[in-house]
mmCIF file of C-alpha atoms in Angstrom:
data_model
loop_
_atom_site.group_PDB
_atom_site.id
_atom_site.type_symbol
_atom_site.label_atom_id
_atom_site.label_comp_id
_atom_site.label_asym_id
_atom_site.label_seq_id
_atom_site.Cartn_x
_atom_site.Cartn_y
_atom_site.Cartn_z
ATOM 1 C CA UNK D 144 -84.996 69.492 97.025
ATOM 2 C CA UNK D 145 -82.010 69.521 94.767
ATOM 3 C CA UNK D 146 -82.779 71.557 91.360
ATOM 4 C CA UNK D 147 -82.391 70.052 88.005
ATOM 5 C CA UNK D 148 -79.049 72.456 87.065
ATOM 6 C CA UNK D 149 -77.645 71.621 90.544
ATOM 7 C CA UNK D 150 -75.664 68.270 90.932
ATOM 8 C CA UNK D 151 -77.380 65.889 91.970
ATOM 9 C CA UNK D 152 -73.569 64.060 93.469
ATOM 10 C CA UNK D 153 -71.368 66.521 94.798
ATOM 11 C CA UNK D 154 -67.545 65.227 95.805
ATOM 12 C CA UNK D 155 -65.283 67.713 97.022
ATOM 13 C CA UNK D 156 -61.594 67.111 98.449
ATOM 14 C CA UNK D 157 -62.257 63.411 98.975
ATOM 15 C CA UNK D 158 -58.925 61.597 100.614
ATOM 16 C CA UNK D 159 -59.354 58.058 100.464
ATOM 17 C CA UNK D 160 -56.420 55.893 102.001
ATOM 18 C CA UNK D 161 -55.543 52.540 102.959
ATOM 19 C CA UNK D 162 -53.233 52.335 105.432
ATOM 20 C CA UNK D 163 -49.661 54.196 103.961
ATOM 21 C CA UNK D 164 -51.265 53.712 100.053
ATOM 22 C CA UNK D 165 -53.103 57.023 99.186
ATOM 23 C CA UNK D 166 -56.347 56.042 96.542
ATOM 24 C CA UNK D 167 -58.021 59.607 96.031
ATOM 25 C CA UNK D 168 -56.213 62.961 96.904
ATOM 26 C CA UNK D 169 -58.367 65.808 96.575
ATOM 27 C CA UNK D 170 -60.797 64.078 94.510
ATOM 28 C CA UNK D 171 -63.702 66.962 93.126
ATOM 29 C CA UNK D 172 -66.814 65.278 90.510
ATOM 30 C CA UNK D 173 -70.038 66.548 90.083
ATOM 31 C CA UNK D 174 -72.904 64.489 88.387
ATOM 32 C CA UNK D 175 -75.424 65.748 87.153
ATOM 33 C CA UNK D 176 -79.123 64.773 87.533
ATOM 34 C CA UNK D 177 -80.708 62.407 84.655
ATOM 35 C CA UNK D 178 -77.137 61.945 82.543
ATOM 36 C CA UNK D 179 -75.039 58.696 82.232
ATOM 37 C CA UNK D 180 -71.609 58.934 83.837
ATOM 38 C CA UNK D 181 -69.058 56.919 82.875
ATOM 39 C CA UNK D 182 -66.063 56.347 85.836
ATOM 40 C CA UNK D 183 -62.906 55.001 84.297
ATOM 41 C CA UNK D 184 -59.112 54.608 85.211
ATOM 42 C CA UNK D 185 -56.461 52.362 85.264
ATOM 43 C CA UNK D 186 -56.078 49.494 87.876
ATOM 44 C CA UNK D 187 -55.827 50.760 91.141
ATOM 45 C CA UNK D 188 -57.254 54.099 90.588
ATOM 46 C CA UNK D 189 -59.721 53.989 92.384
ATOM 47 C CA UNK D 190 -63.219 53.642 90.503
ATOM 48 C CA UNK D 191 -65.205 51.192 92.865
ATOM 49 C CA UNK D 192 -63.246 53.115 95.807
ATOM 50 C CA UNK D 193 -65.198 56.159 94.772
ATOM 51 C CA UNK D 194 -68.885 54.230 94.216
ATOM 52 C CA UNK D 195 -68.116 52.738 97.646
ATOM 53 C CA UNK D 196 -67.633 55.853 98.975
ATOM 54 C CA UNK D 197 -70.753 57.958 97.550
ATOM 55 C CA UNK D 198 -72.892 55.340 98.329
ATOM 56 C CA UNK D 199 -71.739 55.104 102.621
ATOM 57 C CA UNK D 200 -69.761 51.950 102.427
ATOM 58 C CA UNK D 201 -67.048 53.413 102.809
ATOM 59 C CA UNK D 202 -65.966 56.154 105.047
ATOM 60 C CA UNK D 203 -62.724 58.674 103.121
ATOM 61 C CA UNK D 204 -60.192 59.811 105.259
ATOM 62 C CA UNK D 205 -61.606 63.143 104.457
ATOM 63 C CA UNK D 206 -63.590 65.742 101.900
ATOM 64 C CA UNK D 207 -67.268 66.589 101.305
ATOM 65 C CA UNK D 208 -70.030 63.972 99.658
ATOM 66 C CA UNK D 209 -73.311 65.322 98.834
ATOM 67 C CA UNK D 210 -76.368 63.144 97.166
ATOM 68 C CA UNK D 211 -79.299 65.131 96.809
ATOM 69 C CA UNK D 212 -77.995 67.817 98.289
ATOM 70 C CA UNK D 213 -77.615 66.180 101.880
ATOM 71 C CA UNK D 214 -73.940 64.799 103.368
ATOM 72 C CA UNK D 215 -73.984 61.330 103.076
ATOM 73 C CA UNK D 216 -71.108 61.625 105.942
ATOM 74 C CA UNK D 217 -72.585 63.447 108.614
ATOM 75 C CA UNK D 218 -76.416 62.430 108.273
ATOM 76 C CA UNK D 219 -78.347 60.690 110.936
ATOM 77 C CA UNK D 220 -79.081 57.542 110.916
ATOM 78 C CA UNK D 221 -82.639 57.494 110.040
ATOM 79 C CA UNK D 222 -81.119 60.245 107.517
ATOM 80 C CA UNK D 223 -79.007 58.341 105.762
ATOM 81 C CA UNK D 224 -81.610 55.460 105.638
ATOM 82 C CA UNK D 225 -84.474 57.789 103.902
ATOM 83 C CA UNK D 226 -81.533 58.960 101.763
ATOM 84 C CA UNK D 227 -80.170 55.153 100.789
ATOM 85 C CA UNK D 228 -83.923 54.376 99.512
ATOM 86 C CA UNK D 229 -83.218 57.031 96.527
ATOM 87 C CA UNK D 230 -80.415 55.215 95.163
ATOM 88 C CA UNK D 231 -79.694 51.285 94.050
ATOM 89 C CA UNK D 232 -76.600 49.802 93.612
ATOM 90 C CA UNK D 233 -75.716 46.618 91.280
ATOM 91 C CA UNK D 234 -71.901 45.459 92.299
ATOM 92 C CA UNK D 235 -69.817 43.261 89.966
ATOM 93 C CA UNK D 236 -71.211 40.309 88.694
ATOM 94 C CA UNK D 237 -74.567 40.902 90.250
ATOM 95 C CA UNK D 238 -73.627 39.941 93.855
ATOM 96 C CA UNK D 239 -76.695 37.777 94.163
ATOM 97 C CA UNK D 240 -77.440 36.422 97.597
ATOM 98 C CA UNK D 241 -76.429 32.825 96.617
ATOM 99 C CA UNK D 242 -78.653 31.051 98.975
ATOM 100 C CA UNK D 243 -81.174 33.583 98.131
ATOM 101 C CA UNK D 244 -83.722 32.902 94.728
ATOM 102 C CA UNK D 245 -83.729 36.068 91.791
ATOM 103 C CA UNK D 246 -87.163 36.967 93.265
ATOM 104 C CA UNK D 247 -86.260 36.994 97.340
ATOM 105 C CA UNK D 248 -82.907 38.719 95.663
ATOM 106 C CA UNK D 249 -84.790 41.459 94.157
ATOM 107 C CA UNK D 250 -87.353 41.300 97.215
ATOM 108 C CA UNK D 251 -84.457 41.626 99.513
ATOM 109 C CA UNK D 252 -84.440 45.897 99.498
ATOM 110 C CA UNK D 253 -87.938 45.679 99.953
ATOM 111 C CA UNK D 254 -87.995 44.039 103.036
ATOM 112 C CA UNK D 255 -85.272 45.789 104.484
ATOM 113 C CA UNK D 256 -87.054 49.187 103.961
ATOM 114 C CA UNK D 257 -90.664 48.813 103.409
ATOM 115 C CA UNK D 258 -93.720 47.074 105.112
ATOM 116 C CA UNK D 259 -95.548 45.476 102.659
ATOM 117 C CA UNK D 260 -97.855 42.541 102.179
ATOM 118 C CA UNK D 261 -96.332 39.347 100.682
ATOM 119 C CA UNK D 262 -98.160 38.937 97.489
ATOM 120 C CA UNK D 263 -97.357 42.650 96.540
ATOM 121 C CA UNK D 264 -94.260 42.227 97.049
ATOM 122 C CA UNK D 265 -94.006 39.340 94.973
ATOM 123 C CA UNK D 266 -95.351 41.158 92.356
ATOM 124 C CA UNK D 267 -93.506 44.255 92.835
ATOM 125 C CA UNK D 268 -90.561 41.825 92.026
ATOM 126 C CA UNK D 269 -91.673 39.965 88.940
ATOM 127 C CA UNK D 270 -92.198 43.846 87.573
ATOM 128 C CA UNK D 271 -88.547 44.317 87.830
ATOM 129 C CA UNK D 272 -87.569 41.100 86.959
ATOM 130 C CA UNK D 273 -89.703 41.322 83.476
ATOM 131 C CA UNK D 274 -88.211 45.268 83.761
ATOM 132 C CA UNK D 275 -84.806 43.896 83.108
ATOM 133 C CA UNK D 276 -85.698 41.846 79.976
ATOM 134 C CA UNK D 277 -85.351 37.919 82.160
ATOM 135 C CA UNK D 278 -88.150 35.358 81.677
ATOM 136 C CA UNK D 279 -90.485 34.704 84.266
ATOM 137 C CA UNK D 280 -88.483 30.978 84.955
ATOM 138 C CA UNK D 281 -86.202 32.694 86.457
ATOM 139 C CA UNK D 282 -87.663 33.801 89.355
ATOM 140 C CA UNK D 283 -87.657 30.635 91.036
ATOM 141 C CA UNK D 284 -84.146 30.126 90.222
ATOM 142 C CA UNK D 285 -80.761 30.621 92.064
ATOM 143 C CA UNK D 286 -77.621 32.600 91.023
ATOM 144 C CA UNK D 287 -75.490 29.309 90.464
ATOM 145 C CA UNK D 288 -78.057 28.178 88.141
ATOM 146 C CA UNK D 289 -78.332 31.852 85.695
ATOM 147 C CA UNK D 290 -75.612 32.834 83.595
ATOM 148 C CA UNK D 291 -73.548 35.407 83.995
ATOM 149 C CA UNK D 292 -75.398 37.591 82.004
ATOM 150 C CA UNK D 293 -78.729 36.636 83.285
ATOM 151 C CA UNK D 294 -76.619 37.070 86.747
ATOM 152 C CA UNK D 295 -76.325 40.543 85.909
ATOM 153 C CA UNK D 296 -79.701 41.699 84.650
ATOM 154 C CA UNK D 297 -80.834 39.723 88.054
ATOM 155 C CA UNK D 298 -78.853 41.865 90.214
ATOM 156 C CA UNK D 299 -80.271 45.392 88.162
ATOM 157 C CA UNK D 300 -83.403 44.378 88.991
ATOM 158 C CA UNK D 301 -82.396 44.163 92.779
ATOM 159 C CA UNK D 302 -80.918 47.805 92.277
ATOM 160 C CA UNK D 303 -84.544 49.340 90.783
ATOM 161 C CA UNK D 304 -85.975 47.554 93.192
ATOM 162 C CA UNK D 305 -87.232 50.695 95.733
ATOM 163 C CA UNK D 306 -87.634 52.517 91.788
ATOM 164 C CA UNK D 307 -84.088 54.767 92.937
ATOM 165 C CA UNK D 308 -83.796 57.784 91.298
ATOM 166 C CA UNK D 309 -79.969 57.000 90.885
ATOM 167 C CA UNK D 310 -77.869 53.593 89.770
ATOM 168 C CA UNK D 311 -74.744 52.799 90.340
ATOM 169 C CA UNK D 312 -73.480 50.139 88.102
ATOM 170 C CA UNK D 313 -70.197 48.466 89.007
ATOM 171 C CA UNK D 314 -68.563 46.952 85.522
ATOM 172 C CA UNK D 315 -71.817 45.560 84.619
ATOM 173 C CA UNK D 316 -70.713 44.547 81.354
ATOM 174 C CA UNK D 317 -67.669 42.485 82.659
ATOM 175 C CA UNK D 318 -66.970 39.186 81.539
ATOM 176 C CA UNK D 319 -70.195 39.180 79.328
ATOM 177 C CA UNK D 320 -69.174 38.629 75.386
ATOM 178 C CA UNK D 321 -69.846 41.395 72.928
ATOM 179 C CA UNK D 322 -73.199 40.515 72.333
ATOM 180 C CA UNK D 323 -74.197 40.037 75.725
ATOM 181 C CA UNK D 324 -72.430 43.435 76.306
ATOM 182 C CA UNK D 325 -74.111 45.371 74.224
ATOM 183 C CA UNK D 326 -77.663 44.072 74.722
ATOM 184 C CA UNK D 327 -77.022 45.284 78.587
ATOM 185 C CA UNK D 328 -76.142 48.534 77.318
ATOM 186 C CA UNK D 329 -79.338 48.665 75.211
ATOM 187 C CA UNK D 330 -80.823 47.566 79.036
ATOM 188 C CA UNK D 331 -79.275 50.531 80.429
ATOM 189 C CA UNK D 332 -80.354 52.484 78.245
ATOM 190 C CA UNK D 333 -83.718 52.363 77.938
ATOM 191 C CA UNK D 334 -84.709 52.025 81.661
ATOM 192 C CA UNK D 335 -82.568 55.263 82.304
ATOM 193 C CA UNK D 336 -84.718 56.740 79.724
ATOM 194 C CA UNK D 337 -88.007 55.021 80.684
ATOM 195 C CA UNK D 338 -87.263 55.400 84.497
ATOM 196 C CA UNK D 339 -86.025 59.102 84.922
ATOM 197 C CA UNK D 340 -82.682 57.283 86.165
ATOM 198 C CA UNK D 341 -79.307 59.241 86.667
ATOM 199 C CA UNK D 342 -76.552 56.498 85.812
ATOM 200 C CA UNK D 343 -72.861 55.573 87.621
ATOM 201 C CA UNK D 344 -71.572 53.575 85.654
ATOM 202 C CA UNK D 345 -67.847 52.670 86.990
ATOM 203 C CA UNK D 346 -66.390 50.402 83.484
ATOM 204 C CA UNK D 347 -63.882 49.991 81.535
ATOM 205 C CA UNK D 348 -65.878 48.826 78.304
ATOM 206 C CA UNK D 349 -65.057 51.821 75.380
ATOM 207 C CA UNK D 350 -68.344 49.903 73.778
ATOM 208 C CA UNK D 351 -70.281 51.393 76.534
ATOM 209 C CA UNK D 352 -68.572 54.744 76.632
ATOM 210 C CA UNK D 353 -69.302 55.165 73.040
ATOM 211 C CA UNK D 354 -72.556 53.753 73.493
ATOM 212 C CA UNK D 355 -74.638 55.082 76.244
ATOM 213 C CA UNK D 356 -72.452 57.756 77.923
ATOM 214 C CA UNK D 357 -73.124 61.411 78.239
ATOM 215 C CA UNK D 358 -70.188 62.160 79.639
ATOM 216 C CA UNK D 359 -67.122 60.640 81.236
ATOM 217 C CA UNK D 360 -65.526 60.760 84.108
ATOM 218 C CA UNK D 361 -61.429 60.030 84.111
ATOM 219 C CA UNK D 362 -59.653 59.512 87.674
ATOM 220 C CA UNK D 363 -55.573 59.441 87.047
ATOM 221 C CA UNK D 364 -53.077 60.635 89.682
ATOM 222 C CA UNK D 365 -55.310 60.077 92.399
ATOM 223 C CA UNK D 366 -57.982 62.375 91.197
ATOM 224 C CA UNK D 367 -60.762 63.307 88.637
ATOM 225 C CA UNK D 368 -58.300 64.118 85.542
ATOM 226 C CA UNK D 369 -61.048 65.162 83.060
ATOM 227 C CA UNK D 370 -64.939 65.527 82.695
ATOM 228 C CA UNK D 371 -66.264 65.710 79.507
ATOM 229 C CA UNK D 372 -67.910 64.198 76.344
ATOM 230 C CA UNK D 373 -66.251 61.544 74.428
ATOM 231 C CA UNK D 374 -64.389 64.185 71.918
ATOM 232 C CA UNK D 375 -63.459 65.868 75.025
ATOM 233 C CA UNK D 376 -61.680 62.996 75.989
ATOM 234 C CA UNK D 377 -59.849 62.792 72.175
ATOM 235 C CA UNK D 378 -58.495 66.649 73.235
ATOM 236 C CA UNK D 379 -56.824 65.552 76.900
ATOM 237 C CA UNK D 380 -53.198 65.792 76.863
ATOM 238 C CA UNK D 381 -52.112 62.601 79.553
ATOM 239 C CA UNK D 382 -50.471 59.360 78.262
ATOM 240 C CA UNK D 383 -52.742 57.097 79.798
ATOM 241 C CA UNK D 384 -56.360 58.703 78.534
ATOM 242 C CA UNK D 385 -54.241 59.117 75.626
ATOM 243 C CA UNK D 386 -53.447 55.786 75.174
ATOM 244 C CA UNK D 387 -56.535 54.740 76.540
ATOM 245 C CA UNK D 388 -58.995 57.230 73.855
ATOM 246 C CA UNK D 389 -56.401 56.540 71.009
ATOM 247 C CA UNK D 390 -55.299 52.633 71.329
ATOM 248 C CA UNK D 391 -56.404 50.348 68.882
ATOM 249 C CA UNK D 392 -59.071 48.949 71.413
ATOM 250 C CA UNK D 393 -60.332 52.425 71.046
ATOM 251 C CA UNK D 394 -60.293 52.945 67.477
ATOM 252 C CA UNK D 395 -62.053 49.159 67.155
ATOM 253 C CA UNK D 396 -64.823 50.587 69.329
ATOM 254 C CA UNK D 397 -64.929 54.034 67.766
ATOM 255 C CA UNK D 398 -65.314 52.445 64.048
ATOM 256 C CA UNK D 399 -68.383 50.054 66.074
ATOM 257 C CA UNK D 400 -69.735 53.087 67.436
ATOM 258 C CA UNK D 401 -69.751 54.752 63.643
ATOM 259 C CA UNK D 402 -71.081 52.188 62.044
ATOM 260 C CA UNK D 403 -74.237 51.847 64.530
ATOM 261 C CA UNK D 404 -74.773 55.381 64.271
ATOM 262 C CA UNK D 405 -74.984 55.150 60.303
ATOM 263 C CA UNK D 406 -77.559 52.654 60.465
#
């Protein structure tokens, strides 16, 4: 049982390489149980490398990953099954099972993983589809037919589907407009409160940095750069977090972030 001050992801040394192009070199985070992370980076960096890899999707060239205490790398696998049930995952854009409707999407985990009766799990799903703020119309519909916002909140629902203790969030505010970007960090919020949830939020949105994130999580050079709070991130000395905290993007979304505070 992992205690509340230990981490509740451990990385350690993590190598990641494709072919001759090295992704992580020595890569160390720790995250810690019930906070929102926030992963960001420049292109290339790395950021869904790293989710990929925590989560067993991907197997690193080398280095130590712990989730709950346990090595996702050298687990059995009836291990690493028991241990995949603690965590959901929501990849970019939802990654809906096209062919699939939003309630045998969000049913999906549970009949991979758990015996249960038909209409329970039909109404294990409609919980976590009205969970993630859609109407009940939806569930009968297919991913071509949602937008891509309802696309999104569809495929969180999928990811508190087995009710994880962790999420990982891949850019789940991408491509949505400000509005629609901000009401799914309002979502985010309030089920990681409601739920007990410890967030991974890989992004690139400084609305959702400023908005929801306890702390954040840099990788530059191939590794983990800086950890901190926001005004931790205003103190680090690199030109692209620099340029990244300081740019006029990030003074835009700084001011927003002021200005929601004062109300």
């Amino acid at each position: 049982m992992t205690a509340v001050s230990d981490p509740i992801i451990r990385v350690r040394g993590l190598v990641t390489r494709f072919g001759t192009h090295t992704v992580h070199d020595g890569l160390d985070l720790d995250v810690k149980q019930g906070e929102i992370i926030g992963v960001v980076g420049g292109s290339g960096t790395g950021k869904s490398v790293l989710l990929r890899a925590i989560v067993g999707l991907l197997e690193p060239d080398a280095g130590q990953i712990e989730v709950f205490g346990q090595s996702v790398r050298s687990t059995s696998d009836a291990e690493f099954r028991a241990l995949r049930r603690r965590w959901g995952v929501m990849f970019q854009d939802g990654a809906l099972f096209s062919s699939l409707t939003v309630r045998q999407n969000v049913e999906a985990p549970m009949r991979e993983q758990l015996a249960l009766p038909d209409d329970l799990r039909e109404t294990l799903a409609g919980i976590k589809v009205r969970m993630v703020g859609l109407p009940e119309n939806a569930m009968a519909k297919y991913p071509s037919e949602l937008s891509g916002g309802m696309r999104k909140r569809a495929g969180f629902a999928r990811a508190i589907a087995m009710d994880p203790e962790i999420v990982f969030l891949d850019e789940p505010t991408a491509g949505l407009d400000p509005i629609g970007a901000a009401a799914f960090d309002i979502l985010i919020k309030q089920l990681q409160a409601s739920l007990g949830l410890t967030v991974f939020l890989v992004t690139h949105d400084l609305d959702s940095l400023h908005a929801i994130c306890d702390r954040i999580a840099v990788l530059a050079d191939q590794k983990v750069l800086a950890v901190g709070t926001m005004d931790d991130m205003m103190q680090v000395d690199h030109p692209w977090v620099h340029e990244y905290f300081h740019g006029p993007r990030a003074r835009a979304a700084l001011s927003s972030a002021q200005r929601e505070g004062a109300q």
